[in-house]
mmCIF file of C-alpha atoms and ligand atoms in Angstrom:
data_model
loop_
_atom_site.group_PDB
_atom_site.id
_atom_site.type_symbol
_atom_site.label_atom_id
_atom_site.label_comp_id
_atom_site.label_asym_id
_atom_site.label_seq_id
_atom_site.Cartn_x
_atom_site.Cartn_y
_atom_site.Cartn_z
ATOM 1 C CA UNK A 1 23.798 14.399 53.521
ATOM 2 C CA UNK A 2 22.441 16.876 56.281
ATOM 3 C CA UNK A 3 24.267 18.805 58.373
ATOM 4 C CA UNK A 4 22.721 20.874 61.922
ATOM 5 C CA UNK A 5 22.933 24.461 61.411
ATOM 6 C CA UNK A 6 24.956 24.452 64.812
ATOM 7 C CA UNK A 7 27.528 21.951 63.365
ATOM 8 C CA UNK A 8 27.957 24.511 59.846
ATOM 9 C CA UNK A 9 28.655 27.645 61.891
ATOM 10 C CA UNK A 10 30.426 25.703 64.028
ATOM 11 C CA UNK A 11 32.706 23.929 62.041
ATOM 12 C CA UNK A 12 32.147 24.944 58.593
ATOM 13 C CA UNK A 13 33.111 28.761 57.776
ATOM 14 C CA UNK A 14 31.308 30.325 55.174
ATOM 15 C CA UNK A 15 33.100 31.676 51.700
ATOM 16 C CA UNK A 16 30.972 34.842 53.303
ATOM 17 C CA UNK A 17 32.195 35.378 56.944
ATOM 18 C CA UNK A 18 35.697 34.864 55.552
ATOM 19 C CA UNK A 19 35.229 37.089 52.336
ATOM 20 C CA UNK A 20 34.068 39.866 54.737
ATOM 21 C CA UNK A 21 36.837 39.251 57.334
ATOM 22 C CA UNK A 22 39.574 39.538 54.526
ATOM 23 C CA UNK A 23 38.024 42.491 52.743
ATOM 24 C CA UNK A 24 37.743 44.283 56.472
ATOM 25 C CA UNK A 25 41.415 43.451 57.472
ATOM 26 C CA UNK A 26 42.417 44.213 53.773
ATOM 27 C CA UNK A 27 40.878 47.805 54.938
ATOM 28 C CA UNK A 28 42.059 48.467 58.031
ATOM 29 C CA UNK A 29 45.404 47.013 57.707
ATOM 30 C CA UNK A 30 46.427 47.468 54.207
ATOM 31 C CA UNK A 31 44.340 50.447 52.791
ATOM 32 C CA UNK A 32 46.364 53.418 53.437
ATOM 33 C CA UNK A 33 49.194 52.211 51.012
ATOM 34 C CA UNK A 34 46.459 51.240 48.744
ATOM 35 C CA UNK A 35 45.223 55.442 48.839
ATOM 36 C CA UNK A 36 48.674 56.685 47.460
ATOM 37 C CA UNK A 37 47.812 58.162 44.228
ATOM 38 C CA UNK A 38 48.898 55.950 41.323
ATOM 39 C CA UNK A 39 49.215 58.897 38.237
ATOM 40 C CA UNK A 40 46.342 59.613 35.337
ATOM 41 C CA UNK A 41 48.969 58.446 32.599
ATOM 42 C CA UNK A 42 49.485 55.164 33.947
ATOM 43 C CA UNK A 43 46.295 54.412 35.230
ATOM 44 C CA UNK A 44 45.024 55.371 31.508
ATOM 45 C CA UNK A 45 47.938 52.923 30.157
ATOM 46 C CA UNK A 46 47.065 50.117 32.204
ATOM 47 C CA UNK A 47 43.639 50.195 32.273
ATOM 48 C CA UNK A 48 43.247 50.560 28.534
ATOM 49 C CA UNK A 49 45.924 47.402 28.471
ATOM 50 C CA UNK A 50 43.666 45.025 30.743
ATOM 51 C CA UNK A 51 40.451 46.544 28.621
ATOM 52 C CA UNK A 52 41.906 45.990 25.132
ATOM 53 C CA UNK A 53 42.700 42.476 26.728
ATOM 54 C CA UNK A 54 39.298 42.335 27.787
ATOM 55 C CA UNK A 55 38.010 43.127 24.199
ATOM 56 C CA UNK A 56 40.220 40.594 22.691
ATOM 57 C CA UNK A 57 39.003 38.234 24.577
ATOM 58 C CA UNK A 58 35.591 38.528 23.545
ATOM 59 C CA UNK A 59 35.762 38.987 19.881
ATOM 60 C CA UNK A 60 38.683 35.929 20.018
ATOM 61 C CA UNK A 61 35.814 33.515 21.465
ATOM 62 C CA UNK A 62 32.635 34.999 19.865
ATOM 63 C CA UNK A 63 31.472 35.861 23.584
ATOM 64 C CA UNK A 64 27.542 35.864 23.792
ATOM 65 C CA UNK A 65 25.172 38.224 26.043
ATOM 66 C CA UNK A 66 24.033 35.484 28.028
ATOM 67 C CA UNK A 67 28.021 34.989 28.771
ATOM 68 C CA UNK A 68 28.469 38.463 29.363
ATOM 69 C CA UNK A 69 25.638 38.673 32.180
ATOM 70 C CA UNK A 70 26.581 35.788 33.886
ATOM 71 C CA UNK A 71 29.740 37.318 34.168
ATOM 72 C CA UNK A 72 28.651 40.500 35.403
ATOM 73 C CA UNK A 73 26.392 38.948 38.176
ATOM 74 C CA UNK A 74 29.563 37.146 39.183
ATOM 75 C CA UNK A 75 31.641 39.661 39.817
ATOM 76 C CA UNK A 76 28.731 41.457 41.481
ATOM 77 C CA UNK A 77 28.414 38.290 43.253
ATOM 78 C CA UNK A 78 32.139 38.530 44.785
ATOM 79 C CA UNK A 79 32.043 42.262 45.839
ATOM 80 C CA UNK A 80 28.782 41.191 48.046
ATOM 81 C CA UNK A 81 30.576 38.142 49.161
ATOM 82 C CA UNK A 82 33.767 40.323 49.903
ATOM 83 C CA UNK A 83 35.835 37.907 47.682
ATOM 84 C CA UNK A 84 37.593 40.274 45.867
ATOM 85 C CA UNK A 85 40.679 39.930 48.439
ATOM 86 C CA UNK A 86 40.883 36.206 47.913
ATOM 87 C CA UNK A 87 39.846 36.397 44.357
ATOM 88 C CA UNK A 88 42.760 39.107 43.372
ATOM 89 C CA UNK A 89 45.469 37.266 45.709
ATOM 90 C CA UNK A 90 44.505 33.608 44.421
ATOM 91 C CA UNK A 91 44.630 34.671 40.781
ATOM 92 C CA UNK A 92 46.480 37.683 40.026
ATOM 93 C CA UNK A 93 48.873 38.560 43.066
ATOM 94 C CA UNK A 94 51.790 36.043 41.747
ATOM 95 C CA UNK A 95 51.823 38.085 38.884
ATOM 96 C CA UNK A 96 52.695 41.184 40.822
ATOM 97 C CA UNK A 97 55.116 39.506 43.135
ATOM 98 C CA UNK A 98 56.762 38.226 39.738
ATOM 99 C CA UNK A 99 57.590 41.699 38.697
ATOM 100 C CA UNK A 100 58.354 42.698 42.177
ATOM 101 C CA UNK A 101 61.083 39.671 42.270
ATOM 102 C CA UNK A 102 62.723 41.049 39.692
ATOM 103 C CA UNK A 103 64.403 43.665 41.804
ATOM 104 C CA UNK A 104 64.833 41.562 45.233
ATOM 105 C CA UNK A 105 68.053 39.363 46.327
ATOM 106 C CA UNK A 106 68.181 37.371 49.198
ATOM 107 C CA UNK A 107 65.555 34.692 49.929
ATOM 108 C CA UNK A 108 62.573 34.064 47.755
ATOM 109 C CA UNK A 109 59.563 36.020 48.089
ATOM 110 C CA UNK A 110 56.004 35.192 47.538
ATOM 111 C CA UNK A 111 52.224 36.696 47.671
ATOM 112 C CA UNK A 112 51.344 37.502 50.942
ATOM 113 C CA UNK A 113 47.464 36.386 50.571
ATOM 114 C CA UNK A 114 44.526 37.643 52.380
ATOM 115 C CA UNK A 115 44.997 36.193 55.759
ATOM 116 C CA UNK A 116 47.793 38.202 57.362
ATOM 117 C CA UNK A 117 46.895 40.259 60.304
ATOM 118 C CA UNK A 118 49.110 43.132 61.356
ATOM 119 C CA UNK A 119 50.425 43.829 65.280
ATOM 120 C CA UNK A 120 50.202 39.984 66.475
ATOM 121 C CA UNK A 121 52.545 39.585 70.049
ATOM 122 C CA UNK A 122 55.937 39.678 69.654
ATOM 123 C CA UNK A 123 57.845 36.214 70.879
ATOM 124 C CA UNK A 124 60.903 35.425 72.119
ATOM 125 C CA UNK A 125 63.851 33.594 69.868
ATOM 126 C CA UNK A 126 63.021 30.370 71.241
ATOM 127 C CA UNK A 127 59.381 30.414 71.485
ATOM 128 C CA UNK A 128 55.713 28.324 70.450
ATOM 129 C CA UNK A 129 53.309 30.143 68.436
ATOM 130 C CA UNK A 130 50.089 30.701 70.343
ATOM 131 C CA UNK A 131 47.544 27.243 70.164
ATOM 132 C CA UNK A 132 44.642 25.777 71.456
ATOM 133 C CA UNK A 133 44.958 23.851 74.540
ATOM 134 C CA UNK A 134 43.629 20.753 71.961
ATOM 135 C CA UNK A 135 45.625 21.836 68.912
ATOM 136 C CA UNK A 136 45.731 19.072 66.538
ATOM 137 C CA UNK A 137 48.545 18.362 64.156
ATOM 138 C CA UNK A 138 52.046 16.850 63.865
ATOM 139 C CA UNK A 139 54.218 19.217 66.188
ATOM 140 C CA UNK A 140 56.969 20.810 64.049
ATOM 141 C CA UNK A 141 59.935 22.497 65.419
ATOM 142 C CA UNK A 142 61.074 25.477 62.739
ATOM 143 C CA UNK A 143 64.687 26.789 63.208
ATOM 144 C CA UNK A 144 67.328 28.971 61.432
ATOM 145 C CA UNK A 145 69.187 32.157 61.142
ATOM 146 C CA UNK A 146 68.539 35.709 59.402
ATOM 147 C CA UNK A 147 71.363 37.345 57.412
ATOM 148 C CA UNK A 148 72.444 39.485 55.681
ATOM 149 C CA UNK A 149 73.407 39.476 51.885
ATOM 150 C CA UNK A 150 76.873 39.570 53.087
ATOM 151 C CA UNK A 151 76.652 36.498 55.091
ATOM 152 C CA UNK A 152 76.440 37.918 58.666
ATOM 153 C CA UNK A 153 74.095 37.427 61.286
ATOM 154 C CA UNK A 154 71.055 39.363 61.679
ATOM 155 C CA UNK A 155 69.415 40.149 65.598
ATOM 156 C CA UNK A 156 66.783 41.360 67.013
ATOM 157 C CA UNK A 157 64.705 40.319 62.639
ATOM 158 C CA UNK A 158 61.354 40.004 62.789
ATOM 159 C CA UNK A 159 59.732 36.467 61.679
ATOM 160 C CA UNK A 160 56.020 37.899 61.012
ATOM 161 C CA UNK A 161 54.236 34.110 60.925
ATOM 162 C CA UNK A 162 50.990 32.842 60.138
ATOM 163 C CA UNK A 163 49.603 29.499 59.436
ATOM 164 C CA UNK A 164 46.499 27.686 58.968
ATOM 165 C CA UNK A 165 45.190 25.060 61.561
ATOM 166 C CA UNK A 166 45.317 21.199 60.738
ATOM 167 C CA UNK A 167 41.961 21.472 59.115
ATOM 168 C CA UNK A 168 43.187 24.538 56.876
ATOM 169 C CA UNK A 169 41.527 27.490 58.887
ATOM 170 C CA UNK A 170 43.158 30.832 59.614
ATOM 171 C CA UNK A 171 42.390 32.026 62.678
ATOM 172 C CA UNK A 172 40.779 36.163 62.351
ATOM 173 C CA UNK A 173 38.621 34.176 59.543
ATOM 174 C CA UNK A 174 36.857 30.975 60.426
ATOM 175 C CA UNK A 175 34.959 31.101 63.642
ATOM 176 C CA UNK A 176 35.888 29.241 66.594
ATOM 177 C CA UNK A 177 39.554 29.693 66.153
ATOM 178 C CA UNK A 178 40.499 32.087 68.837
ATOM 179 C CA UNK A 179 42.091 35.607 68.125
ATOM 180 C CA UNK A 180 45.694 35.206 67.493
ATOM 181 C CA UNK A 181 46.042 31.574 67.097
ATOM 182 C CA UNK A 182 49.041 30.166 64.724
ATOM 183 C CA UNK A 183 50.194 33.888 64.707
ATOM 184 C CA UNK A 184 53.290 35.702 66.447
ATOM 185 C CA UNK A 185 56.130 37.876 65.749
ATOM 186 C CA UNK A 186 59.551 36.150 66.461
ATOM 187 C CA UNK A 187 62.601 38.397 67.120
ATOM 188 C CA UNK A 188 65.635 36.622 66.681
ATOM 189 C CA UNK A 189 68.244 36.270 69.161
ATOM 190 C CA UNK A 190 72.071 37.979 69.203
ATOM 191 C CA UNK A 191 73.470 35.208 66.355
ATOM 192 C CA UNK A 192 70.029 36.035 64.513
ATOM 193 C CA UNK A 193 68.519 32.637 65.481
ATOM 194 C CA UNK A 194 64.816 31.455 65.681
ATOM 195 C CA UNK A 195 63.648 28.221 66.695
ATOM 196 C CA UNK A 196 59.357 28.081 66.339
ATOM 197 C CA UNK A 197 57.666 25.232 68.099
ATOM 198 C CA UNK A 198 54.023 24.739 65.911
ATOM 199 C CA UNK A 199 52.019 22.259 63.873
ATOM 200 C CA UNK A 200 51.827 21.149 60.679
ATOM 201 C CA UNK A 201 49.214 23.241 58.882
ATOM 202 C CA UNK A 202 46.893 21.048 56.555
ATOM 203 C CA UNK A 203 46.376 22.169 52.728
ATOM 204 C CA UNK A 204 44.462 25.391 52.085
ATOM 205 C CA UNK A 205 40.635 24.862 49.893
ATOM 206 C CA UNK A 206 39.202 28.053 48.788
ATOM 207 C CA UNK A 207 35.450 27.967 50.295
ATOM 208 C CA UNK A 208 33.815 26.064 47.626
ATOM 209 C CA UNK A 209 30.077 27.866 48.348
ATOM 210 C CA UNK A 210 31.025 31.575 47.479
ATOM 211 C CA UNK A 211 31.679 32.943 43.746
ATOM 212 C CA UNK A 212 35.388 32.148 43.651
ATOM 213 C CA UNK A 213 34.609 28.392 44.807
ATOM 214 C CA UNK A 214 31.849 28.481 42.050
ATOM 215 C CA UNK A 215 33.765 29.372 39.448
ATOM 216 C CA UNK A 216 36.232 27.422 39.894
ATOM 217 C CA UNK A 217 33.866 24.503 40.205
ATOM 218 C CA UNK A 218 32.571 25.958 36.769
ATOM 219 C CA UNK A 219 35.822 25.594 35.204
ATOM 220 C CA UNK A 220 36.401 22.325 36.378
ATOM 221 C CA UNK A 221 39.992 23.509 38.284
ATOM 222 C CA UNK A 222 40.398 22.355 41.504
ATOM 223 C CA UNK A 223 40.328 24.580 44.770
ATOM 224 C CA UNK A 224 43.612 23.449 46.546
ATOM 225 C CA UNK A 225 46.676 25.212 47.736
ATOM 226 C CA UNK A 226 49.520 23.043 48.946
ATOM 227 C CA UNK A 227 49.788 23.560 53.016
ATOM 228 C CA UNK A 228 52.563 26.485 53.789
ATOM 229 C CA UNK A 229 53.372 28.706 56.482
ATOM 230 C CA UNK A 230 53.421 32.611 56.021
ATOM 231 C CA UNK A 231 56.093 34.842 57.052
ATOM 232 C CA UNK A 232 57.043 38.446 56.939
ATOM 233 C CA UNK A 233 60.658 38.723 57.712
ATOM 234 C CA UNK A 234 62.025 42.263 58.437
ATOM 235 C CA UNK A 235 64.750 43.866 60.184
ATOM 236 C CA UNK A 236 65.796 47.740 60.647
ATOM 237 C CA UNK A 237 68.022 48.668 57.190
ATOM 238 C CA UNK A 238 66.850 45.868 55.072
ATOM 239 C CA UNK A 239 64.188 44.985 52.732
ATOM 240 C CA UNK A 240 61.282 43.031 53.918
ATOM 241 C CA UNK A 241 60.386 39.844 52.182
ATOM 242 C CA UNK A 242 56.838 38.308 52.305
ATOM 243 C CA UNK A 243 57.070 34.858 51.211
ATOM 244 C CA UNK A 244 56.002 31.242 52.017
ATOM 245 C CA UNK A 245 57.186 27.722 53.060
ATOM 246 C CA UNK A 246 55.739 24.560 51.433
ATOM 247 C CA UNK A 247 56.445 20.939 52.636
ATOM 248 C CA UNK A 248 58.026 18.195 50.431
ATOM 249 C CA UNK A 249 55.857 15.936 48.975
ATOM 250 C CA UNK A 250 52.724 17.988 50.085
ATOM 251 C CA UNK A 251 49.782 17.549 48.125
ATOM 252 C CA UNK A 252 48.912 20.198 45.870
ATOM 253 C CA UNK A 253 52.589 20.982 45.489
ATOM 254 C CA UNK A 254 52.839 21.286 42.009
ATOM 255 C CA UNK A 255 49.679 22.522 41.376
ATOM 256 C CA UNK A 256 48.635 25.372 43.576
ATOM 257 C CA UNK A 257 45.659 27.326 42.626
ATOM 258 C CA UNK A 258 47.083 30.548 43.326
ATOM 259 C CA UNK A 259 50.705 29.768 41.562
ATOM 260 C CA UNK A 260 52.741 30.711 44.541
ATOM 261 C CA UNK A 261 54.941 27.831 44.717
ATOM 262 C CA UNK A 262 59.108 28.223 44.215
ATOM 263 C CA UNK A 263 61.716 25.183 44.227
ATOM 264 C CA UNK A 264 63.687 27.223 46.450
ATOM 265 C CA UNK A 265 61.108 27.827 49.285
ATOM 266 C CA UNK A 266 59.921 24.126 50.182
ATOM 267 C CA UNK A 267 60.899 22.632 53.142
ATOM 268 C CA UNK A 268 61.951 18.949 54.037
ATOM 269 C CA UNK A 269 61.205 18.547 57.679
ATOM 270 C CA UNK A 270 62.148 15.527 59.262
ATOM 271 C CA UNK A 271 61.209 13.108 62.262
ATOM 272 C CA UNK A 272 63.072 13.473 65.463
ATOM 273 C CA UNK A 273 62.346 10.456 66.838
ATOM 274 C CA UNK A 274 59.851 12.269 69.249
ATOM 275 C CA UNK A 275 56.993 12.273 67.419
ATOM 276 C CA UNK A 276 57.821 15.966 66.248
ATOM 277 C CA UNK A 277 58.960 17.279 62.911
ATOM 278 C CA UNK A 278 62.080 19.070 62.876
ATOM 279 C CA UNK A 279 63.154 21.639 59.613
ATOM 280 C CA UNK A 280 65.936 24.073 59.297
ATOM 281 C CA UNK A 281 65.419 27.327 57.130
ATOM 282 C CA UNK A 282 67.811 30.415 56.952
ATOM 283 C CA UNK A 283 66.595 33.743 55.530
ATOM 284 C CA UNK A 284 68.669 36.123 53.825
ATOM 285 C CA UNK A 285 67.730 39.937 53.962
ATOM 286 C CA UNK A 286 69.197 42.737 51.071
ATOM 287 C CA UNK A 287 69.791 46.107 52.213
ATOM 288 C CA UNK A 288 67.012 48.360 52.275
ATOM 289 C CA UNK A 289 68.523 50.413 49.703
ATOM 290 C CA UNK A 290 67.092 54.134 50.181
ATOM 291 C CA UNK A 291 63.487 52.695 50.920
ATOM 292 C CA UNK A 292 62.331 52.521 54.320
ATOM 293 C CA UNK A 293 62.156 48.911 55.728
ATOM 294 C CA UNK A 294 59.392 49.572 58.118
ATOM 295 C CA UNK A 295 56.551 46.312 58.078
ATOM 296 C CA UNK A 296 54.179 47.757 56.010
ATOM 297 C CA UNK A 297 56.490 49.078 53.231
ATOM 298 C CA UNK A 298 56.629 46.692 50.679
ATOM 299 C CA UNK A 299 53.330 46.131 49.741
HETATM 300 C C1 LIG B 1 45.602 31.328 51.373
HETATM 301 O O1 LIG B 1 45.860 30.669 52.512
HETATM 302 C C2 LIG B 1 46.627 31.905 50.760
HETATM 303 O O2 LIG B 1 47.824 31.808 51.336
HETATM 304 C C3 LIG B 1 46.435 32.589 49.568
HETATM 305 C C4 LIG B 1 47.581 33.208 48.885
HETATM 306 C C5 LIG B 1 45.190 32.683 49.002
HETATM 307 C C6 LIG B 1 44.146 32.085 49.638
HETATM 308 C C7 LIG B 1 44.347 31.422 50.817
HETATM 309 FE FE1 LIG B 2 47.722 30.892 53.225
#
C-alpha cells in the first residue's frame, strides 16, 4: 500500500506532531501546578517504592541486558517523540484519579487525558459546539442539569467540553482540524440547564507509528479507547470534576486501553426520529470544601 506524502500530512497525524502538541499544551497549560514543590521525604518514599518495584521486576523475570537497552532506547524514544503526556495519561493516570475518587461525591470523575486545552469560548446554555462547515458524524443533542449535592440547581456551571472528530482526531493535535473545533465552555442557564448540539465522536487509536503505538504493538494489546466526550464541570464554591462520557454499546467499551471507563458514566443516547441522537445527563457538584474551585485546581 502507498500513500502521497500530501495525503499522510494531510490526513494522517503523526504519533510526533501530536506527542509534541500534548507535551507543549501539557507545558503551557498545566505546568505551573506541576512546579509546586512535592517534599524530599515523600519524593524519597515514592521513588524508592516505584524503584524497589522496578528491581523486583527484574530479578522476578531474570531480565537480560539486551532487555534492559531496548528499554532504555524506548523511553528515550518517547521523550523525543513527546509521548510522555499520552504515555503517563494512557497508562498510569487512572491510577491517580482512583485515589483522587476516594475523596469526591457527586458525579463520577475520570482522567482528564492529554488533549484538553484551557480558555476555549464560552457558549451560551443552549448552544452547538464549534464545527466544520462539512462536519461529519451522527448529530447528537446533549442535555441536563448541574446540582448540587443537596439536590438544587446549579447556574451560571461551567461544562468545559472536548471531543474528538468522527475519525477520532482532537482538534490543537492533528492538522487540518481548525483551532477550537469540538471545544467550548457551556454556562448553564438560571435552572442550571445545558443543552449541546454536536456529533458523535468516533473511538480514540493511540498513533500506532510512535513508541507508545510500538509497544503496544509489541505486547500484542490493542490501541483502542472506546469514543467519549470530555468535560470539566465547575462552578464558583464547588469542586471541579474532570470526567468522561462513553456511549452504550460502543466498541472498545469494556476494554479501554487507558482503563478510564465507569458503569456510572456511559450514556444511552437515543434516535429522535430526526436523524439526530438525543441523551440526557445531569451532573452533580460537592462543595468545594476549603479548596478553591477555580478551573485549574484540581489537577
Ligand atoms: C485520549 O483521547 C484520551 O482521552 C486519553 C485519556 C488518552 C489518550 C487519548
Ligand atoms: Fe480523549
Amino acid at each position: 500500500m502507498t500513500t502521497t506524502p500530501t495525503n499522510a500530512t494531510q490526513h494522517n497525524p503523526t504519533a510526533a506532531g501530536s506527542g509534541a502538541s500534548a507535551s507543549e499544551a501539557f507545558r503551557t497549560s498545566r505546568g505551573q501546578g506541576t512546579a509546586e514543590a512535592v517534599p524530599a521525604e515523600r519524593v524519597a518514599t515514592v521513588v524508592r517504592a516505584v524503584l524497589d518495584g522496578v528491581h523486583e521486576t527484574i530479578r522476578n523475570h531474570q531480565v537480560t541486558y539486551p532487555e534492559f537497552q531496548a528499554a532504555k532506547q524506548w523511553l528515550m524514544d518517547v521523550g523525543e517523540g513527546g509521548e510522555w503526556p499520552l504515555f503517563l495519561d494512557v497508562f498510569v493516570e487512572h491510577a491517580v484519579e482512583e485515589v483522587a475518587a476516594g475523596t469526591q461525591q457527586g458525579t463520577k470523575g475520570t482522567i482528564l487525558g492529554p488533549y484538553y486545552l484551557p480558555d476555549q469560548p464560552k457558549l451560551p446554555s443552549v448552544t452547538a459546539l464549534p464545527t466544520r462547515p462539512d462536519e461529519n458524524g451522527t448529530p447528537l443533542v446533549f442535555a441536563g442539569q448541574v446540582r448540587d449535592t443537596a439536590g438544587n440547581p446549579v447556574p451560571g456551571a461551567e461544562l468545559d467540553v472536548w471531543q474528538a472528530d468522527d475519525r477520532g482526531y482532537y482538534s490543537g493535535f492533528a492538522p487540518d482540524i481548525p483551532a477550537g473545533n469540538l471545544r467550548g465552555v457551556v454556562v448553564t442557564d438560571d435552572r442550571g440547564r445545558f443543552e449541546i448540539t454536536t456529533i458523535q465522536p468516533a473511538p480514540y487509536r493511540i498513533p500506532t507509528d510512535g513508541p507508545t503505538g510500538r509497544l503496544i504493538e509489541a505486547a500484542g494489546w490493542h490501541p483502542w479507547r472506546p469514543a467519549h466526550l470530555h468535560l470539566i464541570v465547575r462552578a464558583t464554591g464547588h469542586r471541579s470534576i474532570t470526567t468522561q462520557l462513553y456511549f452504550e454499546g460502543g466498541e472498545w467499551l469494556d476494554s479501554d486501553v487507558a482503563e478510564a471507563t465507569k458503569p456510572e458514566l456511559v450514556l444511552d443516547p437515543q434516535g429522535q426520529g430526526d436523524g439526530r441522537l438525543r441523551s440526557e445527563y445531569d451532573f452533580v457538584l460537592e462543595p468545594a470544601e476549603g479548596r478553591l474551585s477555580g478551573p485549574k485546581q484540581q489537577h
